[in-house]
Amino acid sequence: MVVIAAMGLATFYTLRDLPFERPAHAADPTVVQVEARQFGFVLSRNEFRVGEPIAFQVTSVDVNHGVGIYDENMELLAQTQAMPKYTNTMYYTFEKPGTYQVLCLEYCGIGHHVMTATITVVPSQEGEGK
Ligand code: CUA
């Protein structure tokens, strides 16, 4: 009985903090339209602030593309598919100011490798250059 009680307590304390009831993203993100096409991306906005939650709404006007956001070290931070007649929402919040690259992640034709865009992230407050 002691063991069962201990297991019950352990289960309760380890499971109660699971985030299933909470939204996985901010309630009021900045919504950005991302349109992929052969061979480029059109973003409705490409300058953001550090800590600003963003919901990228990604679609394609022609074939399947991929969307990957890379930092200055070419580390992949977020990705999703860009599909015709479908919108994928990719949530991301930038943690550092800088210049980020958007690259296509799926072979989409002769210009696949030149299919890029740039995102600029500025400090969240004036003078806060973390
Ligand atoms: Cu678009 Cu590869």
Coordinates of C-alpha atoms and ligand atoms in Angstrom, one line a residue:
M1 CA 0.0 0.0 0.0
V2 CA 2.8 2.4 0.8
V3 CA 4.4 1.7 -2.6
I4 CA 1.1 2.4 -4.4
A5 CA 0.6 5.6 -2.4
A6 CA 4.2 6.7 -3.2
M7 CA 3.7 5.9 -6.9
G8 CA 0.5 7.8 -6.9
L9 CA 2.1 10.8 -5.4
A10 CA 5.0 10.6 -7.8
T11 CA 2.6 10.4 -10.7
F12 CA 0.7 13.4 -9.5
Y13 CA 3.7 15.5 -9.0
T14 CA 5.5 14.6 -12.2
L15 CA 2.4 14.9 -14.4
R16 CA 0.7 18.0 -13.0
D17 CA 3.2 20.4 -14.8
L18 CA 2.7 18.9 -18.2
P19 CA 1.8 21.8 -20.6
F20 CA -1.1 20.1 -22.4
E21 CA -3.7 22.5 -21.1
R22 CA -1.6 25.6 -21.9
P23 CA -1.2 27.0 -25.4
A24 CA 2.2 26.2 -26.9
H25 CA 2.5 29.7 -28.3
A26 CA 1.6 33.3 -27.4
A27 CA -2.0 34.2 -27.5
D28 CA -1.5 37.3 -29.6
P29 CA 1.4 36.8 -32.0
T30 CA 2.4 39.0 -34.9
V31 CA 0.9 37.4 -37.9
V32 CA 3.1 37.4 -41.0
Q33 CA 2.1 36.1 -44.4
V34 CA 4.8 34.1 -46.2
E35 CA 4.2 33.3 -49.9
A36 CA 6.7 31.0 -51.5
R37 CA 7.1 30.8 -55.3
Q38 CA 9.6 29.8 -57.9
F39 CA 12.0 31.2 -56.9
G40 CA 11.7 33.5 -53.8
F41 CA 9.7 34.3 -50.7
V42 CA 7.4 37.3 -50.2
L43 CA 7.0 38.1 -46.5
S44 CA 4.3 40.7 -45.5
R45 CA 6.8 41.9 -42.9
N46 CA 10.5 41.1 -42.4
E47 CA 11.6 43.2 -39.4
F48 CA 10.8 42.1 -35.9
R49 CA 11.8 42.7 -32.3
V50 CA 13.5 40.4 -29.9
G51 CA 10.9 38.6 -27.9
E52 CA 8.0 39.3 -30.3
P53 CA 6.0 36.2 -30.8
I54 CA 5.4 35.6 -34.5
A55 CA 3.0 33.4 -36.4
F56 CA 4.3 32.8 -39.9
Q57 CA 1.4 31.8 -42.2
V58 CA 3.1 29.9 -44.9
T59 CA 1.8 29.0 -48.3
S60 CA 2.9 28.5 -51.9
V61 CA 1.5 29.8 -55.2
D62 CA 3.0 27.1 -57.3
V63 CA 4.8 23.9 -56.2
N64 CA 5.9 22.5 -52.8
H65 CA 8.7 24.5 -51.1
G66 CA 10.2 24.4 -47.7
V67 CA 10.8 27.3 -45.4
G68 CA 13.7 27.3 -43.0
I69 CA 14.8 30.1 -40.7
Y70 CA 18.6 30.2 -40.1
D71 CA 20.6 32.3 -37.7
E72 CA 24.0 33.9 -38.6
N73 CA 25.8 30.6 -37.8
M74 CA 23.5 28.8 -40.3
E75 CA 21.8 27.0 -37.5
L76 CA 18.2 26.0 -38.3
L77 CA 15.8 27.6 -35.9
A78 CA 12.4 26.8 -37.3
Q79 CA 10.9 25.2 -40.4
T80 CA 7.8 24.2 -42.1
Q81 CA 6.4 23.3 -45.6
A82 CA 5.1 25.8 -48.1
M83 CA 2.3 24.0 -49.9
P84 CA -0.1 25.2 -52.6
K85 CA -3.7 25.8 -51.5
Y86 CA -2.7 25.2 -47.8
T87 CA -1.4 27.3 -45.0
N88 CA 1.0 26.0 -42.4
T89 CA 1.5 28.2 -39.4
M90 CA 5.0 28.3 -38.0
Y91 CA 5.5 29.9 -34.6
Y92 CA 8.7 31.5 -33.7
T93 CA 10.1 34.1 -31.3
F94 CA 13.6 35.5 -32.0
E95 CA 15.8 35.7 -28.9
K96 CA 18.7 37.8 -30.4
P97 CA 19.0 40.8 -32.7
G98 CA 20.6 40.2 -36.0
T99 CA 20.1 39.1 -39.6
Y100 CA 18.4 35.8 -40.3
Q101 CA 18.1 33.9 -43.6
V102 CA 15.1 32.2 -44.9
L103 CA 16.0 29.3 -47.2
C104 CA 14.0 26.9 -49.2
L105 CA 14.3 23.4 -47.8
E106 CA 12.8 21.4 -50.6
Y107 CA 14.1 21.0 -54.2
C108 CA 11.6 23.0 -56.3
G109 CA 13.3 23.6 -59.6
I110 CA 16.3 25.1 -61.3
G111 CA 16.4 28.2 -58.9
H112 CA 15.9 26.3 -55.7
H113 CA 19.4 27.2 -54.3
V114 CA 18.8 31.0 -54.9
M115 CA 15.4 30.9 -53.1
T116 CA 16.1 33.0 -50.1
A117 CA 14.8 36.0 -48.0
T118 CA 16.2 38.0 -45.2
I119 CA 14.7 38.8 -41.8
T120 CA 16.1 41.6 -39.5
V121 CA 15.6 41.4 -35.8
V122 CA 16.1 44.5 -33.7
P123 CA 16.5 44.8 -29.9
S124 CA 13.3 44.7 -27.9
Q125 CA 13.9 48.1 -26.3
E126 CA 16.0 51.1 -27.3
G127 CA 19.5 50.6 -25.9
E128 CA 19.0 47.0 -25.0
G129 CA 21.5 45.3 -27.3
K130 CA 21.6 41.9 -25.8
Ligands
CUA1 CU1 11.6 26.5 -53.3 CU2 13.4 24.9 -53.2

